Amino acid sequence: MITTKNLKKAFGNNLVLNGVNETIERGEKVVVIGPSGSGKSTFLRCLNLLEEPTEGEIWFGDENITDEGVDINKIRQKMGMVFQQFNLFPHLSVLENITLAPTQLGIMTKEEANKKAMELLARIGLTEKADAYPNKLSGGQKQRIAIIRALAMNPDVMLFDEPTSALDPEMVGEVLDLMASLADEGMTMVVVTHEMKFAKKVATRVLFMDEGKIVEQNTPDEFFDNPKHPRLQEFLSKIL
Amino acid sequence: MYLSGAWYSKILTSIADWAKDLYMSFYNAIVPDQRYLAYLQGLKITLLISFFAIILGIMIGVLVAVLKVTATNYRMKWLTSICNVYINVIRGTPLMVQLLIIYNVIFTSRNSNEIVIGAVCFGINSGAYVAEIIRAGIESIDRGQMEAGRSLGMNYIQTMIRIILPQAVRNILPALGNEFIVLIKETSVASIIAVTDLLKAAQYIGSRTWDILPPLIIAGLCYLVIVMGLSRIMSVIERRLAKSDYN
């Protein structure tokens, strides 16, 4: 579904991604872990071109989205993204946050978008917050609304960029539960996270990145119980 | 005792005379020949020029600010340069010089409308300041807002209009109000291109009555009232925005 070929990204002279070749199939839940500065967030942000790759190709379905002339906005409608800092729109109510993009882009009428938004809010048990503004919500509520805001576009794949890193510990669970239930429904997901338990439980595949490359990948069981690369062994020994 | 009483009454008389003179000069400045109508006419011109200049200033300001931010984000050096030339030239030259140049060079036709010239000139002038204010406002919005909008598939313009600008405007409202106040007062410069604005009307009346001070004070009071009214409106808008939603 998503394929990267020799993906490279440099900020100035700093080579953050150093040739990533990876394929993510439909229905996979790929968790990317690695030390900070390893390029995992940059990798994720390249997938929907929030960062423009310096070199290499990214294919989404049968389209090379790094080609000139590709309508990236169309592509992004199919790729939901969830940010570490939530990035809800503070000047819009929760309902407007969710319905803005679908109505603005002509995908749904106002009524359809509202209906969809209320369904999604019901799913996370926050229907009574529909008219509240984001500043009235807890971190966990914000992030769950950010997730359903992305879901309202009916994306084919969801990208999560450290979705629980800015949360109070007691709110991490509610967000991870929502993500796990998405995974159960068969959503294709790419998740950058430090939540190893989540990786073990939900991932179909775990990638370990270091210095701009994917140095090891495996099923979660093998990945955590039987790491092969010395850098990964060192990393796991520090965090587990 | 008697002497000091005379002194006392002398003072009183002279104060009464002075007050009467003052009353007469203001009376002369306002009532005869329906001079108050001249102030009202001038006030109307001043308000018209200010209103259209503010509208034009906002349009130019938003456009230039968005162009400049966009040019910076997409590394279009030439576009940045064009915006900077406009802003630097306008901010770096006196308003009166700009007004005279536009009056003498650009609108050369005999029957050109001075009010339009005034509004265009002040609008172009204000646009440069508004552009810098709005640019600062746009840049004060967290990068993540643009990314969130774009990641949902909205294009740059849509995200700018629906997400960035509404938040930016809210942050810069006090600065914008300030700029409009300056603009309204600066329209008094328009009197040099034969626009009969509030100040020019006052000057005409002064030249008729041989007493320039009262008309000038009246004109000054009119500006003061307009500006205070505008400040009031701006603070109401600010408060309403603050109450209605976030923070």
Short mmCIF file of C-alpha atoms in Angstrom, two decimals:
data_model
loop_
_atom_site.label_atom_id
_atom_site.label_comp_id
_atom_site.label_asym_id
_atom_site.label_seq_id
_atom_site.Cartn_x
_atom_site.Cartn_y
_atom_site.Cartn_z
CA MET A 1 0.00 0.00 0.00
CA ILE A 2 2.86 2.36 0.87
CA THR A 3 6.29 1.72 -0.50
CA THR A 4 9.38 3.83 -0.02
CA LYS A 5 12.39 3.41 -2.24
CA ASN A 6 15.75 4.68 -1.11
CA LEU A 7 14.07 7.44 0.87
CA LYS A 8 16.50 10.13 1.99
CA LYS A 9 15.90 13.35 3.84
CA ALA A 10 18.48 15.91 4.81
CA PHE A 11 18.01 19.07 6.86
CA GLY A 12 20.90 21.16 5.66
CA ASN A 13 23.93 18.91 6.03
CA ASN A 14 22.22 16.70 8.55
CA LEU A 15 21.15 13.47 6.89
CA VAL A 16 18.15 12.33 8.93
CA LEU A 17 16.92 9.56 6.65
CA ASN A 18 19.61 7.61 4.93
CA GLY A 19 17.93 5.39 2.39
CA VAL A 20 14.79 3.74 3.75
CA ASN A 21 13.29 0.91 1.68
CA GLU A 22 10.07 -0.27 3.20
CA THR A 23 6.69 -1.60 2.17
CA ILE A 24 3.60 -1.38 4.28
CA GLU A 25 0.79 -3.68 3.19
CA ARG A 26 -2.91 -3.04 3.58
CA GLY A 27 -4.11 -4.08 7.04
CA GLU A 28 -0.68 -4.06 8.61
CA LYS A 29 -0.05 -2.33 11.92
CA VAL A 30 3.53 -1.23 11.79
CA VAL A 31 5.13 0.19 14.88
CA VAL A 32 8.32 2.17 14.47
CA ILE A 33 10.60 2.52 17.44
CA GLY A 34 14.08 3.86 17.90
CA PRO A 35 16.17 6.32 19.88
CA SER A 36 15.41 10.01 19.50
CA GLY A 37 17.03 11.51 16.46
CA SER A 38 16.91 8.20 14.64
CA GLY A 39 14.62 9.61 11.98
CA LYS A 40 11.45 7.73 12.85
CA SER A 41 9.23 10.81 13.01
CA THR A 42 10.77 12.18 9.85
CA PHE A 43 10.11 8.85 8.14
CA LEU A 44 6.46 9.03 9.16
CA ARG A 45 6.10 12.65 8.11
CA CYS A 46 7.61 11.88 4.74
CA LEU A 47 4.89 9.33 4.05
CA ASN A 48 2.31 12.08 3.58
CA LEU A 49 4.89 14.58 2.41
CA LEU A 50 4.69 16.87 5.42
CA GLU A 51 8.42 16.60 4.95
CA GLU A 52 9.57 16.63 1.37
CA PRO A 53 12.11 13.87 0.76
CA THR A 54 15.49 14.96 -0.53
CA GLU A 55 15.84 11.81 -2.56
CA GLY A 56 13.97 8.62 -3.30
CA GLU A 57 10.40 7.68 -4.07
CA ILE A 58 7.23 7.08 -2.12
CA TRP A 59 4.46 5.04 -3.66
CA PHE A 60 0.92 5.08 -2.36
CA GLY A 61 -1.13 2.39 -4.06
CA ASP A 62 0.06 2.54 -7.65
CA GLU A 63 0.95 6.21 -7.60
CA ASN A 64 4.36 7.74 -7.09
CA ILE A 65 3.43 10.63 -4.80
CA THR A 66 6.88 12.18 -5.01
CA ASP A 67 6.25 12.82 -8.71
CA GLU A 68 5.72 16.39 -9.78
CA GLY A 69 2.11 17.06 -10.66
CA VAL A 70 0.62 14.61 -8.18
CA ASP A 71 -2.22 16.23 -6.23
CA ILE A 72 -0.88 15.65 -2.75
CA ASN A 73 -4.05 17.03 -1.19
CA LYS A 74 -6.03 14.18 -2.74
CA ILE A 75 -3.50 11.67 -1.41
CA ARG A 76 -3.55 13.16 2.08
CA GLN A 77 -7.33 12.76 2.25
CA LYS A 78 -6.66 9.03 2.29
CA MET A 79 -3.87 9.24 4.88
CA GLY A 80 -5.01 10.31 8.34
CA MET A 81 -2.39 11.77 10.61
CA VAL A 82 -2.29 12.15 14.37
CA PHE A 83 0.26 14.44 15.98
CA GLN A 84 2.08 14.43 19.26
CA GLN A 85 0.71 17.89 20.10
CA PHE A 86 -2.87 17.02 18.98
CA ASN A 87 -3.10 20.15 16.82
CA LEU A 88 -6.82 20.58 17.26
CA PHE A 89 -8.05 23.89 15.87
CA PRO A 90 -8.57 26.02 19.00
CA HIS A 91 -10.95 28.50 17.34
CA LEU A 92 -13.39 25.77 16.29
CA SER A 93 -15.68 23.65 18.41
CA VAL A 94 -15.07 19.92 18.61
CA LEU A 95 -17.81 19.27 16.05
CA GLU A 96 -16.40 21.89 13.67
CA ASN A 97 -12.92 20.44 14.12
CA ILE A 98 -14.20 17.12 12.87
CA THR A 99 -16.47 18.37 10.08
CA LEU A 100 -14.31 21.16 8.68
CA ALA A 101 -12.19 19.13 6.28
CA PRO A 102 -14.94 16.81 4.93
CA THR A 103 -17.29 19.71 4.20
CA GLN A 104 -14.59 22.09 2.99
CA LEU A 105 -13.34 19.48 0.55
CA GLY A 106 -16.82 18.65 -0.69
CA ILE A 107 -16.64 15.03 0.40
CA MET A 108 -19.74 15.29 2.58
CA THR A 109 -22.61 17.70 2.99
CA LYS A 110 -22.89 19.52 6.26
CA GLU A 111 -25.58 17.08 7.46
CA GLU A 112 -23.61 14.00 6.50
CA ALA A 113 -20.48 15.36 8.15
CA ASN A 114 -22.36 16.22 11.34
CA LYS A 115 -23.93 12.79 11.44
CA LYS A 116 -20.59 11.10 10.90
CA ALA A 117 -18.95 13.30 13.53
CA MET A 118 -21.62 12.47 16.09
CA GLU A 119 -21.23 8.75 15.37
CA LEU A 120 -17.51 9.02 15.90
CA LEU A 121 -17.98 11.07 19.06
CA ALA A 122 -20.42 8.48 20.34
CA ARG A 123 -17.82 5.84 19.72
CA ILE A 124 -15.35 7.56 22.04
CA GLY A 125 -18.10 8.56 24.48
CA LEU A 126 -17.69 12.30 24.05
CA THR A 127 -20.96 13.31 22.37
CA GLU A 128 -21.62 15.84 25.10
CA LYS A 129 -18.39 17.64 24.12
CA ALA A 130 -19.52 18.31 20.55
CA ASP A 131 -19.99 22.03 21.14
CA ALA A 132 -17.09 22.48 23.54
CA TYR A 133 -13.88 24.15 22.47
CA PRO A 134 -10.60 22.22 22.62
CA ASN A 135 -9.26 24.22 25.57
CA LYS A 136 -11.99 22.70 27.72
CA LEU A 137 -10.76 19.16 27.10
CA SER A 138 -8.18 17.00 28.80
CA GLY A 139 -5.15 15.86 26.86
CA GLY A 140 -6.54 12.39 26.38
CA GLN A 141 -9.84 13.75 25.11
CA LYS A 142 -8.01 16.08 22.73
CA GLN A 143 -5.99 13.28 21.27
CA ARG A 144 -8.97 10.98 20.86
CA ILE A 145 -10.81 13.77 19.07
CA ALA A 146 -7.77 14.36 16.89
CA ILE A 147 -7.91 10.67 15.98
CA ILE A 148 -11.58 10.73 15.04
CA ARG A 149 -11.05 13.99 13.18
CA ALA A 150 -8.68 12.07 10.94
CA LEU A 151 -11.11 9.12 10.79
CA ALA A 152 -13.92 11.38 9.59
CA MET A 153 -12.13 11.53 6.24
CA ASN A 154 -12.43 7.73 5.89
CA PRO A 155 -8.70 7.30 5.39
CA ASP A 156 -7.08 4.13 4.05
CA VAL A 157 -4.17 4.42 6.42
CA MET A 158 -3.55 6.19 9.71
CA LEU A 159 -0.19 7.65 10.66
CA PHE A 160 0.49 8.24 14.35
CA ASP A 161 3.40 10.46 15.34
CA GLU A 162 4.10 9.72 19.02
CA PRO A 163 0.42 10.13 19.88
CA THR A 164 0.84 9.57 23.61
CA SER A 165 4.12 11.37 24.27
CA ALA A 166 2.51 14.66 25.30
CA LEU A 167 -0.08 13.05 27.57
CA ASP A 168 -0.28 12.68 31.32
CA PRO A 169 0.43 9.04 32.16
CA GLU A 170 -3.12 8.38 33.31
CA MET A 171 -4.49 9.45 29.93
CA VAL A 172 -2.25 7.29 27.81
CA GLY A 173 -4.49 4.27 28.24
CA GLU A 174 -7.64 5.77 26.74
CA VAL A 175 -5.78 6.83 23.62
CA LEU A 176 -4.03 3.48 23.20
CA ASP A 177 -7.35 1.68 23.69
CA LEU A 178 -8.88 3.67 20.87
CA MET A 179 -5.92 2.91 18.65
CA ALA A 180 -6.11 -0.77 19.51
CA SER A 181 -9.78 -0.88 18.63
CA LEU A 182 -8.99 0.76 15.29
CA ALA A 183 -6.39 -1.90 14.71
CA ASP A 184 -8.95 -4.60 15.47
CA GLU A 185 -11.17 -3.19 12.75
CA GLY A 186 -8.42 -3.74 10.24
CA MET A 187 -7.21 -0.18 9.78
CA THR A 188 -3.77 0.05 8.26
CA MET A 189 -1.60 1.87 10.77
CA VAL A 190 1.90 3.20 11.03
CA VAL A 191 2.72 4.19 14.59
CA VAL A 192 5.80 5.93 15.92
CA THR A 193 5.74 5.42 19.66
CA HIS A 194 7.65 4.64 22.81
CA GLU A 195 4.84 2.47 24.17
CA MET A 196 6.43 -0.97 24.00
CA LYS A 197 3.40 -2.69 25.49
CA PHE A 198 1.26 -1.30 22.72
CA ALA A 199 3.80 -2.48 20.15
CA LYS A 200 3.78 -5.97 21.60
CA LYS A 201 0.04 -6.18 21.76
CA VAL A 202 -1.13 -4.50 18.57
CA ALA A 203 1.70 -4.48 16.04
CA THR A 204 1.93 -6.98 13.22
CA ARG A 205 5.47 -5.81 12.60
CA VAL A 206 7.94 -3.71 14.53
CA LEU A 207 10.66 -1.63 12.89
CA PHE A 208 13.75 -0.41 14.68
CA MET A 209 15.36 2.69 13.26
CA ASP A 210 18.78 4.05 14.03
CA GLU A 211 20.75 6.79 12.31
CA GLY A 212 18.30 7.19 9.50
CA LYS A 213 17.97 3.55 8.62
CA ILE A 214 15.77 0.62 9.49
CA VAL A 215 18.27 -1.68 11.08
CA GLU A 216 15.97 -4.46 12.19
CA GLN A 217 12.38 -5.52 11.78
CA ASN A 218 10.40 -8.48 12.92
CA THR A 219 7.16 -9.72 14.40
CA PRO A 220 6.71 -8.25 17.87
CA ASP A 221 7.44 -11.57 19.64
CA GLU A 222 10.70 -12.14 17.84
CA PHE A 223 11.58 -8.45 17.94
CA PHE A 224 11.38 -8.13 21.71
CA ASP A 225 12.38 -11.63 22.78
CA ASN A 226 15.12 -12.26 20.30
CA PRO A 227 16.71 -9.02 19.05
CA LYS A 228 19.64 -9.58 16.74
CA HIS A 229 21.20 -6.23 15.98
CA PRO A 230 23.52 -5.07 18.77
CA ARG A 231 22.12 -1.54 18.66
CA LEU A 232 18.60 -2.90 19.18
CA GLN A 233 19.76 -5.16 22.00
CA GLU A 234 21.31 -2.15 23.69
CA PHE A 235 18.19 -0.04 23.13
CA LEU A 236 15.85 -2.71 24.51
CA SER A 237 18.06 -3.39 27.50
CA LYS A 238 17.80 0.27 28.42
CA ILE A 239 14.07 0.69 28.14
CA LEU A 240 12.60 -2.65 29.18
CA MET B 1 -12.31 96.98 51.99
CA TYR B 2 -14.08 99.04 49.36
CA LEU B 3 -10.95 99.11 47.22
CA SER B 4 -10.46 95.42 47.28
CA GLY B 5 -14.10 94.98 46.28
CA ALA B 6 -13.48 97.01 43.12
CA TRP B 7 -10.51 94.82 42.34
CA TYR B 8 -12.65 91.80 42.83
CA SER B 9 -15.40 93.01 40.53
CA LYS B 10 -12.85 94.05 37.91
CA ILE B 11 -11.58 90.47 37.75
CA LEU B 12 -15.09 89.18 37.48
CA THR B 13 -15.87 91.56 34.64
CA SER B 14 -12.77 90.65 32.73
CA ILE B 15 -13.49 86.92 33.15
CA ALA B 16 -17.03 87.58 31.91
CA ASP B 17 -15.67 89.50 28.94
CA TRP B 18 -13.22 86.76 28.17
CA ALA B 19 -15.93 84.12 28.37
CA LYS B 20 -18.14 86.19 26.13
CA ASP B 21 -15.34 86.60 23.59
CA LEU B 22 -14.70 82.89 23.72
CA TYR B 23 -18.38 82.17 23.27
CA MET B 24 -18.59 84.60 20.37
CA SER B 25 -15.58 83.19 18.57
CA PHE B 26 -16.94 79.64 18.87
CA TYR B 27 -20.38 80.93 17.92
CA ASN B 28 -18.87 82.60 14.87
CA ALA B 29 -16.99 79.45 14.04
CA ILE B 30 -20.13 77.35 14.11
CA VAL B 31 -23.43 79.10 13.59
CA PRO B 32 -23.35 81.95 11.02
CA ASP B 33 -23.77 80.96 7.37
CA GLN B 34 -24.61 77.46 8.60
CA ARG B 35 -20.91 76.79 9.13
CA TYR B 36 -21.69 73.65 11.11
CA LEU B 37 -22.74 72.12 7.82
CA ALA B 38 -19.20 72.66 6.54
CA TYR B 39 -17.82 70.66 9.46
CA LEU B 40 -20.34 67.92 8.87
CA GLN B 41 -19.49 67.86 5.18
CA GLY B 42 -15.78 67.70 6.03
CA LEU B 43 -16.45 65.02 8.62
CA LYS B 44 -18.30 63.00 6.01
CA ILE B 45 -15.34 63.22 3.62
CA THR B 46 -12.90 62.25 6.37
CA LEU B 47 -15.03 59.27 7.34
CA LEU B 48 -15.47 58.19 3.72
CA ILE B 49 -11.75 58.36 3.01
CA SER B 50 -10.96 56.54 6.27
CA PHE B 51 -13.55 53.83 5.68
CA PHE B 52 -12.47 52.96 2.16
CA ALA B 53 -8.79 53.31 3.07
CA ILE B 54 -9.26 50.83 5.92
CA ILE B 55 -11.05 48.37 3.65
CA LEU B 56 -8.39 48.71 0.97
CA GLY B 57 -5.64 48.54 3.59
CA ILE B 58 -7.01 45.29 4.99
CA MET B 59 -7.31 43.74 1.54
CA ILE B 60 -3.80 44.74 0.52
CA GLY B 61 -2.43 43.86 3.95
CA VAL B 62 -3.91 40.35 4.01
CA LEU B 63 -2.81 39.70 0.45
CA VAL B 64 0.76 40.91 0.94
CA ALA B 65 1.10 39.17 4.31
CA VAL B 66 -0.10 35.83 2.93
CA LEU B 67 2.08 36.21 -0.17
CA LYS B 68 5.10 37.01 1.96
CA VAL B 69 4.59 34.09 4.34
CA THR B 70 3.92 31.77 1.42
CA ALA B 71 6.97 33.03 -0.43
CA THR B 72 9.11 32.39 2.63
CA ASN B 73 7.71 28.90 3.14
CA TYR B 74 8.17 27.92 -0.48
CA ARG B 75 11.46 29.78 -0.90
CA MET B 76 10.23 32.03 -3.72
CA LYS B 77 12.86 34.75 -3.38
CA TRP B 78 11.46 37.01 -6.09
CA LEU B 79 8.02 37.15 -4.47
CA THR B 80 9.55 37.96 -1.09
CA SER B 81 11.53 40.73 -2.76
CA ILE B 82 8.45 42.26 -4.39
CA CYS B 83 6.60 42.29 -1.06
CA ASN B 84 9.61 43.76 0.70
CA VAL B 85 10.03 46.52 -1.88
CA TYR B 86 6.41 47.54 -1.42
CA ILE B 87 6.63 47.49 2.36
CA ASN B 88 9.98 49.27 2.51
CA VAL B 89 9.06 52.00 0.04
CA ILE B 90 5.77 52.73 1.74
CA ARG B 91 7.15 52.64 5.25
CA GLY B 92 10.31 54.48 4.30
CA THR B 93 8.77 57.55 2.68
CA PRO B 94 6.56 60.23 4.21
CA LEU B 95 2.87 59.84 3.69
CA MET B 96 2.58 63.37 2.40
CA VAL B 97 5.14 62.68 -0.31
CA GLN B 98 3.25 59.55 -1.37
CA LEU B 99 0.01 61.48 -1.45
CA LEU B 100 1.45 64.25 -3.60
CA ILE B 101 3.09 61.79 -5.97
CA ILE B 102 -0.10 59.81 -6.42
CA TYR B 103 -2.07 63.02 -6.84
CA ASN B 104 0.28 64.59 -9.37
CA VAL B 105 1.56 61.61 -11.28
CA ILE B 106 -0.92 58.81 -11.24
CA PHE B 107 -4.24 60.61 -11.22
CA THR B 108 -3.44 63.35 -13.68
CA SER B 109 -6.85 63.63 -15.28
CA ARG B 110 -8.60 66.89 -14.50
CA ASN B 111 -11.79 65.58 -13.10
CA SER B 112 -10.35 62.83 -10.96
CA ASN B 113 -12.09 62.46 -7.65
CA GLU B 114 -9.99 63.61 -4.71
CA ILE B 115 -11.82 61.36 -2.32
CA VAL B 116 -10.93 58.33 -4.43
CA ILE B 117 -7.31 59.47 -4.64
CA GLY B 118 -7.25 59.95 -0.90
CA ALA B 119 -8.80 56.56 -0.18
CA VAL B 120 -6.48 54.80 -2.63
CA CYS B 121 -3.39 56.54 -1.32
CA PHE B 122 -4.16 55.98 2.34
CA GLY B 123 -5.24 52.42 1.57
CA ILE B 124 -1.95 51.65 -0.17
CA ASN B 125 -0.07 53.28 2.67
CA SER B 126 -1.98 51.47 5.40
CA GLY B 127 -1.67 48.16 3.51
CA ALA B 128 2.07 48.06 4.17
CA TYR B 129 1.63 48.44 7.92
CA VAL B 130 -1.33 46.06 8.05
CA ALA B 131 0.69 43.52 6.04
CA GLU B 132 3.47 43.51 8.62
CA ILE B 133 0.98 43.25 11.48
CA ILE B 134 -0.84 40.34 9.87
CA ARG B 135 2.40 38.60 8.93
CA ALA B 136 3.47 38.74 12.55
CA GLY B 137 0.04 37.33 13.47
CA ILE B 138 0.31 34.46 11.00
CA GLU B 139 3.79 33.62 12.21
CA SER B 140 2.59 33.56 15.80
CA ILE B 141 0.36 30.58 15.01
CA ASP B 142 1.89 27.20 15.80
CA ARG B 143 3.29 25.33 12.80
CA GLY B 144 1.24 22.33 13.81
CA GLN B 145 -1.98 24.11 12.83
CA MET B 146 -0.90 24.36 9.21
CA GLU B 147 0.33 20.76 9.28
CA ALA B 148 -2.92 19.53 10.78
CA GLY B 149 -4.95 21.32 8.11
CA ARG B 150 -2.75 20.05 5.32
CA SER B 151 -2.68 16.51 6.68
CA LEU B 152 -6.47 16.43 6.39
CA GLY B 153 -6.14 17.14 2.68
CA MET B 154 -7.01 20.82 2.66
CA ASN B 155 -4.80 22.88 0.40
CA TYR B 156 -2.60 25.75 1.49
CA ILE B 157 -5.15 28.49 0.76
CA GLN B 158 -8.03 26.65 2.44
CA THR B 159 -5.93 26.03 5.53
CA MET B 160 -4.78 29.63 5.56
CA ILE B 161 -8.32 31.00 5.30
CA ARG B 162 -10.15 28.58 7.57
CA ILE B 163 -7.51 27.83 10.20
CA ILE B 164 -4.56 30.21 10.28
CA LEU B 165 -6.06 33.64 9.55
CA PRO B 166 -8.99 33.42 12.01
CA GLN B 167 -6.55 32.67 14.80
CA ALA B 168 -4.03 35.24 13.60
CA VAL B 169 -6.58 38.05 13.36
CA ARG B 170 -7.66 37.43 16.89
CA ASN B 171 -4.09 37.80 18.13
CA ILE B 172 -3.44 41.03 16.25
CA LEU B 173 -6.70 42.85 16.84
CA PRO B 174 -5.19 45.42 19.24
CA ALA B 175 -2.37 46.21 16.81
CA LEU B 176 -4.84 46.49 13.93
CA GLY B 177 -7.06 48.86 15.92
CA ASN B 178 -4.03 51.00 16.59
CA GLU B 179 -3.19 51.13 12.90
CA PHE B 180 -6.75 52.21 12.04
CA ILE B 181 -6.59 54.99 14.61
CA VAL B 182 -3.36 56.26 13.10
CA LEU B 183 -4.91 56.02 9.65
CA ILE B 184 -7.99 58.06 10.54
CA LYS B 185 -5.88 60.81 12.01
CA GLU B 186 -3.46 60.78 9.09
CA THR B 187 -6.26 61.38 6.61
CA SER B 188 -6.03 65.01 7.74
CA VAL B 189 -3.01 65.20 5.44
CA ALA B 190 -5.47 64.85 2.55
CA SER B 191 -6.25 68.54 2.89
CA ILE B 192 -3.09 69.30 0.89
CA ILE B 193 -4.57 67.79 -2.27
CA ALA B 194 -7.59 70.06 -2.12
CA VAL B 195 -9.82 67.53 -0.45
CA THR B 196 -12.27 69.37 1.76
CA ASP B 197 -11.97 67.00 4.68
CA LEU B 198 -12.61 67.90 8.28
CA LEU B 199 -9.36 69.79 8.74
CA LYS B 200 -9.68 71.69 5.45
CA ALA B 201 -13.23 72.70 6.33
CA ALA B 202 -11.97 74.04 9.65
CA GLN B 203 -9.26 76.00 7.87
CA TYR B 204 -11.74 77.51 5.43
CA ILE B 205 -13.95 78.65 8.27
CA GLY B 206 -10.97 80.06 10.11
CA SER B 207 -10.01 82.12 7.06
CA ARG B 208 -13.55 83.51 6.89
CA THR B 209 -13.77 84.48 10.57
CA TRP B 210 -10.17 85.64 10.96
CA ASP B 211 -10.04 83.42 14.02
CA ILE B 212 -8.41 80.08 13.27
CA LEU B 213 -8.19 78.59 16.74
CA PRO B 214 -11.85 77.72 17.44
CA PRO B 215 -12.37 75.83 14.15
CA LEU B 216 -9.14 73.89 14.72
CA ILE B 217 -10.21 72.96 18.23
CA ILE B 218 -13.59 71.85 16.91
CA ALA B 219 -11.90 69.74 14.24
CA GLY B 220 -9.57 68.25 16.85
CA LEU B 221 -12.53 67.33 19.05
CA CYS B 222 -14.22 65.64 16.09
CA TYR B 223 -11.13 63.47 15.50
CA LEU B 224 -10.98 62.68 19.19
CA VAL B 225 -14.61 61.54 19.21
CA ILE B 226 -14.15 59.39 16.10
CA VAL B 227 -11.02 57.74 17.49
CA MET B 228 -12.60 57.10 20.88
CA GLY B 229 -15.62 55.59 19.15
CA LEU B 230 -13.38 53.32 17.12
CA SER B 231 -11.39 52.27 20.20
CA ARG B 232 -14.67 51.40 21.84
CA ILE B 233 -15.79 49.27 18.90
CA MET B 234 -12.45 47.47 18.78
CA SER B 235 -12.51 46.66 22.48
CA VAL B 236 -16.08 45.36 22.17
CA ILE B 237 -14.99 43.08 19.31
CA GLU B 238 -11.98 41.92 21.30
CA ARG B 239 -14.06 41.16 24.33
CA ARG B 240 -16.66 39.31 22.31
CA LEU B 241 -13.99 37.17 20.66
CA ALA B 242 -12.41 36.48 24.00
CA LYS B 243 -15.70 35.47 25.54
CA SER B 244 -17.07 33.43 22.68
CA ASP B 245 -14.55 30.66 22.57
CA TYR B 246 -11.13 29.44 23.42
CA ASN B 247 -8.55 30.43 26.04
#
